PDB file of C-alpha atoms in Angstrom:
ATOM      1  CA  MET P 115     -45.714 -57.867  -6.463  1.00 57.00           C
ATOM      2  CA  THR P 116     -43.934 -55.512  -4.277  1.00 62.00           C
ATOM      3  CA  ALA P 117     -42.171 -52.552  -5.665  1.00 64.00           C
ATOM      4  CA  GLU P 118     -38.476 -52.542  -5.068  1.00 69.00           C
ATOM      5  CA  PRO P 119     -37.131 -49.310  -3.739  1.00 66.00           C
ATOM      6  CA  ALA P 120     -35.147 -47.323  -6.223  1.00 63.00           C
ATOM      7  CA  PRO P 121     -31.446 -47.387  -5.530  1.00 66.00           C
ATOM      8  CA  GLN P 122     -30.304 -44.196  -3.922  1.00 70.00           C
ATOM      9  CA  THR P 123     -27.693 -42.332  -5.889  1.00 71.00           C
ATOM     10  CA  THR P 124     -25.816 -39.363  -4.609  1.00 72.00           C
ATOM     11  CA  PRO P 125     -25.442 -36.497  -6.972  1.00 71.00           C
ATOM     12  CA  PRO P 126     -21.921 -36.047  -8.296  1.00 70.00           C
ATOM     13  CA  ALA P 127     -19.820 -33.657  -6.277  1.00 67.00           C
ATOM     14  CA  PRO P 128     -19.309 -30.312  -7.930  1.00 70.00           C
ATOM     15  CA  PRO P 129     -15.841 -29.900  -9.412  1.00 70.00           C
ATOM     16  CA  THR P 130     -13.391 -28.235  -7.110  1.00 70.00           C
ATOM     17  CA  PRO P 131     -12.510 -24.766  -8.281  1.00 71.00           C
ATOM     18  CA  LEU P 132      -9.045 -24.306  -9.691  1.00 65.00           C
ATOM     19  CA  THR P 133      -6.539 -22.271  -7.797  1.00 71.00           C
ATOM     20  CA  GLU P 134      -5.228 -19.156  -9.459  1.00 66.00           C
ATOM     21  CA  ALA P 135      -1.910 -20.863 -10.184  1.00 66.00           C
ATOM     22  CA  GLU P 136      -3.608 -23.893 -11.778  1.00 69.00           C
ATOM     23  CA  GLU P 137      -5.846 -21.665 -13.847  1.00 71.00           C
ATOM     24  CA  PHE P 138      -2.835 -19.628 -14.984  1.00 68.00           C
ATOM     25  CA  ARG P 139      -0.914 -22.806 -15.965  1.00 69.00           C
ATOM     26  CA  ARG P 140      -3.833 -24.018 -18.086  1.00 73.00           C
ATOM     27  CA  ARG P 141      -3.732 -20.929 -20.265  1.00 74.00           C
ATOM     28  CA  ARG P 142      -1.875 -21.198 -23.526  1.00 82.00           C
ATOM     29  CA  LEU P 143       1.582 -19.701 -23.679  1.00 80.00           C
ATOM     30  CA  GLY P 144       0.364 -16.861 -25.900  1.00 82.00           C
ATOM     31  CA  GLY P 145      -2.282 -15.905 -23.355  1.00 84.00           C
ATOM     32  CA  ARG P 146       0.244 -15.932 -20.528  1.00 85.00           C
ATOM     33  CA  LEU P 147       2.719 -13.805 -22.495  1.00 90.00           C
ATOM     34  CA  LEU P 148       0.194 -11.226 -23.678  1.00 92.00           C
ATOM     35  CA  ALA P 149       0.382  -8.863 -20.693  1.00 91.00           C
ATOM     36  CA  PRO P 150       4.164  -8.892 -20.156  1.00 93.00           C
ATOM     37  CA  LEU P 151       4.893  -8.522 -23.875  1.00 95.00           C
ATOM     38  CA  ALA P 152       2.380  -5.668 -24.163  1.00 96.00           C
ATOM     39  CA  ALA P 153       4.039  -3.889 -21.221  1.00 95.00           C
ATOM     40  CA  LEU P 154       7.461  -4.504 -22.760  1.00 95.00           C
ATOM     41  CA  ALA P 155       6.274  -3.146 -26.123  1.00 96.00           C
ATOM     42  CA  GLY P 156       4.890  -0.021 -24.447  1.00 96.00           C
ATOM     43  CA  THR P 157       8.137   0.563 -22.586  1.00 95.00           C
ATOM     44  CA  ALA P 158      10.178   0.001 -25.747  1.00 95.00           C
ATOM     45  CA  ALA P 159       7.938   2.418 -27.668  1.00 96.00           C
ATOM     46  CA  ALA P 160       8.374   5.099 -24.998  1.00 95.00           C
ATOM     47  CA  PHE P 161      12.162   4.687 -24.947  1.00 94.00           C
ATOM     48  CA  THR P 162      12.252   4.692 -28.756  1.00 95.00           C
ATOM     49  CA  TYR P 163      10.279   7.946 -28.884  1.00 95.00           C
ATOM     50  CA  VAL P 164      12.496   9.619 -26.275  1.00 95.00           C
ATOM     51  CA  GLY P 165      15.553   8.252 -28.069  1.00 94.00           C
ATOM     52  CA  LEU P 166      14.402   9.792 -31.356  1.00 95.00           C
ATOM     53  CA  VAL P 167      13.064  13.120 -30.035  1.00 94.00           C
ATOM     54  CA  ASP P 168      15.912  14.768 -28.138  1.00 93.00           C
ATOM     55  CA  PRO P 169      14.786  16.346 -24.840  1.00 93.00           C
ATOM     56  CA  ASN P 170      17.904  18.534 -24.887  1.00 88.00           C
ATOM     57  CA  GLU P 171      16.360  20.570 -27.709  1.00 89.00           C
ATOM     58  CA  PRO P 172      13.823  23.106 -26.449  1.00 86.00           C
ATOM     59  CA  GLY P 173      10.167  22.870 -27.408  1.00 87.00           C
ATOM     60  CA  HIS P 174       9.742  19.104 -27.624  1.00 87.00           C
ATOM     61  CA  TYR P 175       8.676  18.399 -24.040  1.00 90.00           C
ATOM     62  CA  PRO P 176       7.054  20.537 -21.350  1.00 89.00           C
ATOM     63  CA  VAL P 177       9.227  22.124 -18.697  1.00 88.00           C
ATOM     64  CA  CYS P 178       9.037  20.757 -15.144  1.00 89.00           C
ATOM     65  CA  PRO P 179       6.543  23.001 -13.295  1.00 91.00           C
ATOM     66  CA  LEU P 180       8.524  22.825 -10.022  1.00 91.00           C
ATOM     67  CA  LEU P 181      11.709  23.903 -11.779  1.00 91.00           C
ATOM     68  CA  ARG P 182       9.902  26.600 -13.737  1.00 91.00           C
ATOM     69  CA  PHE P 183       8.179  28.228 -10.760  1.00 94.00           C
ATOM     70  CA  THR P 184      10.682  27.627  -7.948  1.00 93.00           C
ATOM     71  CA  GLY P 185      14.017  26.921  -9.613  1.00 91.00           C
ATOM     72  CA  LEU P 186      14.279  23.646  -7.654  1.00 92.00           C
ATOM     73  CA  TYR P 187      14.945  20.272  -9.230  1.00 93.00           C
ATOM     74  CA  CYS P 188      12.301  17.649  -8.513  1.00 93.00           C
ATOM     75  CA  PRO P 189      13.308  13.966  -8.269  1.00 93.00           C
ATOM     76  CA  GLY P 190      12.236  13.487 -11.900  1.00 92.00           C
ATOM     77  CA  CYS P 191      14.100  16.455 -13.385  1.00 92.00           C
ATOM     78  CA  GLY P 192      16.518  15.158 -15.999  1.00 93.00           C
ATOM     79  CA  GLY P 193      14.595  11.891 -16.355  1.00 93.00           C
ATOM     80  CA  LEU P 194      13.869  12.414 -20.053  1.00 94.00           C
ATOM     81  CA  ARG P 195      17.479  13.373 -20.757  1.00 94.00           C
ATOM     82  CA  SER P 196      18.503  10.294 -18.787  1.00 95.00           C
ATOM     83  CA  ALA P 197      16.176   8.070 -20.832  1.00 96.00           C
ATOM     84  CA  HIS P 198      17.482   9.649 -24.054  1.00 96.00           C
ATOM     85  CA  ALA P 199      21.079   8.929 -23.046  1.00 96.00           C
ATOM     86  CA  ALA P 200      20.180   5.386 -21.941  1.00 95.00           C
ATOM     87  CA  ALA P 201      18.427   4.750 -25.264  1.00 95.00           C
ATOM     88  CA  HIS P 202      21.660   5.757 -27.010  1.00 95.00           C
ATOM     89  CA  GLY P 203      23.777   3.536 -24.720  1.00 94.00           C
ATOM     90  CA  ASP P 204      25.495   6.440 -22.930  1.00 95.00           C
ATOM     91  CA  LEU P 205      25.292   5.258 -19.316  1.00 95.00           C
ATOM     92  CA  ALA P 206      27.574   8.008 -17.957  1.00 95.00           C
ATOM     93  CA  ALA P 207      25.356  10.756 -19.419  1.00 95.00           C
ATOM     94  CA  ALA P 208      22.246   8.932 -18.208  1.00 95.00           C
ATOM     95  CA  LEU P 209      23.609   8.778 -14.649  1.00 94.00           C
ATOM     96  CA  GLY P 210      24.622  12.429 -14.848  1.00 93.00           C
ATOM     97  CA  ALA P 211      21.147  13.513 -15.921  1.00 93.00           C
ATOM     98  CA  ASN P 212      19.240  11.550 -13.250  1.00 94.00           C
ATOM     99  CA  ALA P 213      20.886   8.703 -11.340  1.00 94.00           C
ATOM    100  CA  LEU P 214      17.645   7.807  -9.556  1.00 95.00           C
ATOM    101  CA  ALA P 215      15.884   7.344 -12.895  1.00 95.00           C
ATOM    102  CA  VAL P 216      18.654   5.012 -14.111  1.00 96.00           C
ATOM    103  CA  ALA P 217      18.195   2.918 -10.963  1.00 96.00           C
ATOM    104  CA  GLY P 218      14.463   2.865 -11.753  1.00 95.00           C
ATOM    105  CA  TYR P 219      15.157   1.704 -15.313  1.00 95.00           C
ATOM    106  CA  ALA P 220      17.307  -1.142 -13.959  1.00 95.00           C
ATOM    107  CA  VAL P 221      14.653  -2.236 -11.454  1.00 95.00           C
ATOM    108  CA  CYS P 222      12.020  -2.084 -14.200  1.00 94.00           C
ATOM    109  CA  ALA P 223      14.178  -4.246 -16.493  1.00 95.00           C
ATOM    110  CA  VAL P 224      14.706  -6.866 -13.770  1.00 95.00           C
ATOM    111  CA  LEU P 225      10.983  -6.971 -12.930  1.00 94.00           C
ATOM    112  CA  MET P 226      10.117  -7.305 -16.634  1.00 95.00           C
ATOM    113  CA  ALA P 227      12.514 -10.237 -16.967  1.00 95.00           C
ATOM    114  CA  VAL P 228      11.049 -11.923 -13.867  1.00 94.00           C
ATOM    115  CA  TRP P 229       7.523 -11.411 -15.222  1.00 93.00           C
ATOM    116  CA  LEU P 230       8.438 -12.927 -18.604  1.00 93.00           C
ATOM    117  CA  VAL P 231      10.205 -15.936 -17.055  1.00 93.00           C
ATOM    118  CA  HIS P 232       7.226 -16.626 -14.797  1.00 91.00           C
ATOM    119  CA  ALA P 233       4.835 -16.348 -17.742  1.00 91.00           C
ATOM    120  CA  VAL P 234       6.869 -18.825 -19.799  1.00 90.00           C
ATOM    121  CA  ARG P 235       7.082 -21.265 -16.882  1.00 88.00           C
ATOM    122  CA  GLY P 236       3.355 -20.942 -16.216  1.00 87.00           C
ATOM    123  CA  THR P 237       3.622 -19.575 -12.690  1.00 85.00           C
ATOM    124  CA  PRO P 238       1.764 -16.421 -11.710  1.00 83.00           C
ATOM    125  CA  THR P 239       3.915 -13.477 -10.733  1.00 84.00           C
ATOM    126  CA  ARG P 240       3.345 -12.163  -7.235  1.00 86.00           C
ATOM    127  CA  ILE P 241       5.648  -9.426  -6.056  1.00 86.00           C
ATOM    128  CA  THR P 242       4.632  -8.035  -2.710  1.00 90.00           C
ATOM    129  CA  VAL P 243       6.408  -5.104  -1.177  1.00 91.00           C
ATOM    130  CA  ARG P 244       6.080  -4.391   2.509  1.00 95.00           C
ATOM    131  CA  PRO P 245       4.979  -0.899   3.513  1.00 96.00           C
ATOM    132  CA  ALA P 246       8.365  -0.272   5.131  1.00 97.00           C
ATOM    133  CA  TRP P 247      10.026  -0.639   1.715  1.00 95.00           C
ATOM    134  CA  TRP P 248       7.588   1.873   0.169  1.00 95.00           C
ATOM    135  CA  TRP P 249       8.387   4.312   2.972  1.00 97.00           C
ATOM    136  CA  ALA P 250      12.109   3.749   2.427  1.00 96.00           C
ATOM    137  CA  LEU P 251      11.701   4.399  -1.303  1.00 95.00           C
ATOM    138  CA  GLY P 252       9.789   7.601  -0.559  1.00 96.00           C
ATOM    139  CA  ALA P 253      12.471   8.722   1.907  1.00 97.00           C
ATOM    140  CA  LEU P 254      15.229   7.959  -0.621  1.00 96.00           C
ATOM    141  CA  THR P 255      13.393   9.931  -3.303  1.00 95.00           C
ATOM    142  CA  ALA P 256      12.870  12.886  -0.951  1.00 96.00           C
ATOM    143  CA  LEU P 257      16.523  12.760   0.125  1.00 95.00           C
ATOM    144  CA  PHE P 258      17.608  12.667  -3.522  1.00 94.00           C
ATOM    145  CA  ALA P 259      15.409  15.712  -4.259  1.00 93.00           C
ATOM    146  CA  VAL P 260      16.835  17.680  -1.348  1.00 94.00           C
ATOM    147  CA  VAL P 261      20.504  16.767  -1.863  1.00 94.00           C
ATOM    148  CA  ARG P 262      20.490  17.507  -5.586  1.00 92.00           C
ATOM    149  CA  ASN P 263      19.351  21.072  -4.818  1.00 93.00           C
ATOM    150  CA  LEU P 264      22.168  21.712  -2.327  1.00 93.00           C
ATOM    151  CA  PRO P 265      25.662  22.875  -3.307  1.00 93.00           C
ATOM    152  CA  VAL P 266      27.047  19.614  -1.890  1.00 91.00           C
ATOM    153  CA  GLY P 267      24.893  17.564  -4.266  1.00 85.00           C
ATOM    154  CA  SER P 268      25.492  19.587  -7.414  1.00 85.00           C
ATOM    155  CA  ALA P 269      26.823  16.443  -9.081  1.00 86.00           C
ATOM    156  CA  LEU P 270      23.286  14.990  -8.857  1.00 86.00           C
ATOM    157  CA  ALA P 271      21.702  18.019 -10.559  1.00 86.00           C
ATOM    158  CA  PRO P 272      20.838  17.528 -14.233  1.00 85.00           C
TER     159      PRO P 272
END
């Protein structure tokens, strides 16, 4: 008797790794919503606190060091008063306290909504900003800081 050769079998191919998007889609809805809802809860808690504790009353929040030592308004000066007014629905007062902060609140709200919609749909959120846009944002912030300290820009001062 001759021994028959054993049939040759190829080992099974390893499973192909999932792409990030496929892995994200496989997560349960609760897992996908965890991060955006936690960020939203943190933002809501911060706005609630600032809405309840009035920054117009002295002693609740620290004074801006740049304003204290130089008398100049930084780009963030009036941001807490702006958030307080926004939390109370007074958009005119919010814009008067810090218009740049109000624009930041609006951008933050839009990005939060995009993040939540993507999480519900099961698509990962990728927002990439080119360096030129970061430089433009920095230039706008610097321009805002300079103009609000000039007599011409007194309307932008808090």
